[in-house]
Amino acid sequence: MHPLCDNVYDYSSQKGFSAKSYRGFVYAGSQKARHAYDIFRKKAKSSILLYLLMSVVALVAFIHIGAYSIRYSKLEGHVGSSIEDSYTAVYSTVVSLEPLCSKSLNMSSNGKSGPSIKISDAYINQIISALKYINSKEAIPDGGDMVELGNIARTYQKAFDIYYQLVICQYDSATRTRMEDQLFQLEKKLYPWIINGPMYHSAVESLLKSKGRGIVMTTGSKYALVAQHSITMLNFIGNQLPIEIIYCGEDDLGQKERDALTSLHRVTLVDMQSVLGLKKCSKGWENKPLAVLASSFQQVILMDTDALFFQHPETLFETKAYKETGALFFRDRTLGFGTYGRGPGLTDLINTLAEPFKENLIFNTSRVMAKVSSDELDSGVVVWDKTRSMPAILLTCALNSMPYMDLIYSKTYGDKETYWLSHEALQIPFTVFLDNGGAIGKVFEQEGKHKVCGGLYHADEHGKPLWFNGGIGERIPSKNLNMMEPTYWATESAGVNVDWELSGLPFCLYGKMDAPGDYRDSRIGKLSSSELVISKKMVDLWVELFQL
């Protein structure tokens, strides 16, 4: 065992185990169970019912202890075997590692299953052997092999967690050097952006040097005015968070647009080429997760340039949903499974990328996996704590890059499902906000039914308007802006009996006007007077920026 791990643990609490002490615990536990059984049997002679009851208790104890023993043997059973066997053992298990020292922060390997262990030399050597096996291959899996990509990503994740702790605890040894050598080799193949960039030597260094909270957006010249509108509105409602605008090269965001954006309060521009090693710049959805890597923040609100808030965005960091996991996502509309051909492709991606866990997903209320919706998440706003999610962030970037992007985008709509895909593949906890997607805009009555047509709407934990996606109108200067002034909202509530009208744009959601908060079908409400002030400012500013 490493000296940093030599703390005394209460093994009966099942919080932390080395291989030796764990097996001692299993043996001691078995002895205690047998002793308890003998005592209860003697006292139960006068009562057949009590005798049977105690027998059941003892049997449950034996089964419980045996299950832990079996699960742990899966972890260390391949130590000393071939490096290919070590690789198989590593990627197919989920293990929570006990912090090496008091300075250790949250790690990514804190999934729902697997015993918690202290890091032994045997386990580290197993991970190194698995890395060697992967690095012995010439290239990473091709774009169609999601199963193997998931396997390699899980191996990287475990190595990342260990190396991160060794660095945090300042543990210098030949073991750390060997781990570093193999980990960095794999990182250059699988997640090359940071390690090949001009600023950091590795993803771990990037994580350790990140700090604070902030908002991250991506934009090029085409939608710079949309970003200007969104940032101005954030300032209008009193946002206190710094904002980083991430772009890729001077031909992506022109000097005129850069000058306009830097004149706004709290805004800093970051050319991702100054941070990441990119062979070429992209200008689409795929830049969004890369922007998180390029940002200086440790806790990030990644938002689309056309996302608009009614409340301070920093309130997202204070929600119970975010605090629990450090990764917060929002639902998309509930559309019928197969709408626009989507749904089956996403279930296939989950079942292959997260193959070992497909029967035990973190997001066990997924509408897509239940085949009741074609889409799951809206990526207009994503909230991430890098200290708890870094391996998932890296995998998300990979899914939005070649050679995997073409397959992903053929089965889903852009980047939006890749965020929870990555977390499921690595069993890194995340939270999906309670509200289902809704609509915000104008209300219409048709044959006694009401509908709201407009952007994709999201409420907060208390059912109040939080943010929406889609902007106010045409996103380039025009004579006819086709504007939508938000005055009413509609929410899917519990997501039952949902009726979306998809025949034109914007989409419309039918609901019951002024229904109570516990109403399970879709309901419609009006913005408050203070929210209407914000809405009017959104519209007036859109006219100011875009009207020709």
Coordinates of C-alpha atoms in Angstrom, one line a residue, residues 124 127-135 140 152-167 175-192 195-196 201-205 390-391 394:
I124 CA -2.3 0.6 -10.0
I127 CA -4.4 -0.2 -14.7
I128 CA -0.9 0.4 -16.1
S129 CA -1.0 -3.1 -17.8
A130 CA -4.4 -2.2 -19.3
L131 CA -3.0 1.1 -20.6
K132 CA 0.0 -0.7 -22.1
Y133 CA -2.4 -3.1 -23.9
I134 CA -4.3 -0.2 -25.4
N135 CA -1.2 1.8 -26.3
I140 CA -7.9 4.2 -31.4
I152 CA -11.0 2.4 -23.7
A153 CA -12.7 5.5 -22.2
R154 CA -13.4 3.6 -19.0
T155 CA -9.8 2.5 -18.7
Y156 CA -8.6 6.0 -19.3
Q157 CA -11.1 7.3 -16.6
K158 CA -9.6 4.9 -13.9
A159 CA -6.1 5.9 -14.8
F160 CA -7.0 9.6 -14.8
D161 CA -8.6 9.2 -11.3
I162 CA -5.5 7.5 -9.9
Y163 CA -3.0 9.9 -11.5
Y164 CA -5.0 12.9 -10.4
Q165 CA -4.8 11.7 -6.8
L166 CA -1.0 11.0 -7.0
V167 CA -0.5 14.5 -8.2
T175 CA 4.9 4.0 -10.0
R176 CA 3.6 7.5 -10.7
T177 CA 6.2 7.9 -13.5
R178 CA 5.0 4.7 -15.1
M179 CA 1.4 5.7 -14.8
E180 CA 2.1 9.1 -16.3
D181 CA 4.0 7.6 -19.2
Q182 CA 1.2 5.3 -20.2
L183 CA -1.7 7.7 -19.4
F184 CA -0.2 10.5 -21.5
Q185 CA 0.4 8.1 -24.4
L186 CA -3.3 7.2 -24.4
E187 CA -4.4 10.8 -23.9
K188 CA -2.5 11.8 -27.1
K189 CA -4.5 9.2 -29.0
L190 CA -7.9 9.5 -27.5
Y191 CA -8.2 13.0 -26.1
P192 CA -5.4 15.0 -27.9
I195 CA -2.0 17.5 -24.1
N196 CA -1.1 18.6 -27.7
H201 CA 0.9 19.3 -20.4
S202 CA -2.2 17.1 -19.6
A203 CA -5.9 17.1 -18.9
V204 CA -5.0 16.8 -15.2
E205 CA -2.9 19.9 -15.2
M390 CA -13.6 15.8 -16.4
P391 CA -13.4 12.3 -18.0
L394 CA -13.3 14.6 -22.5

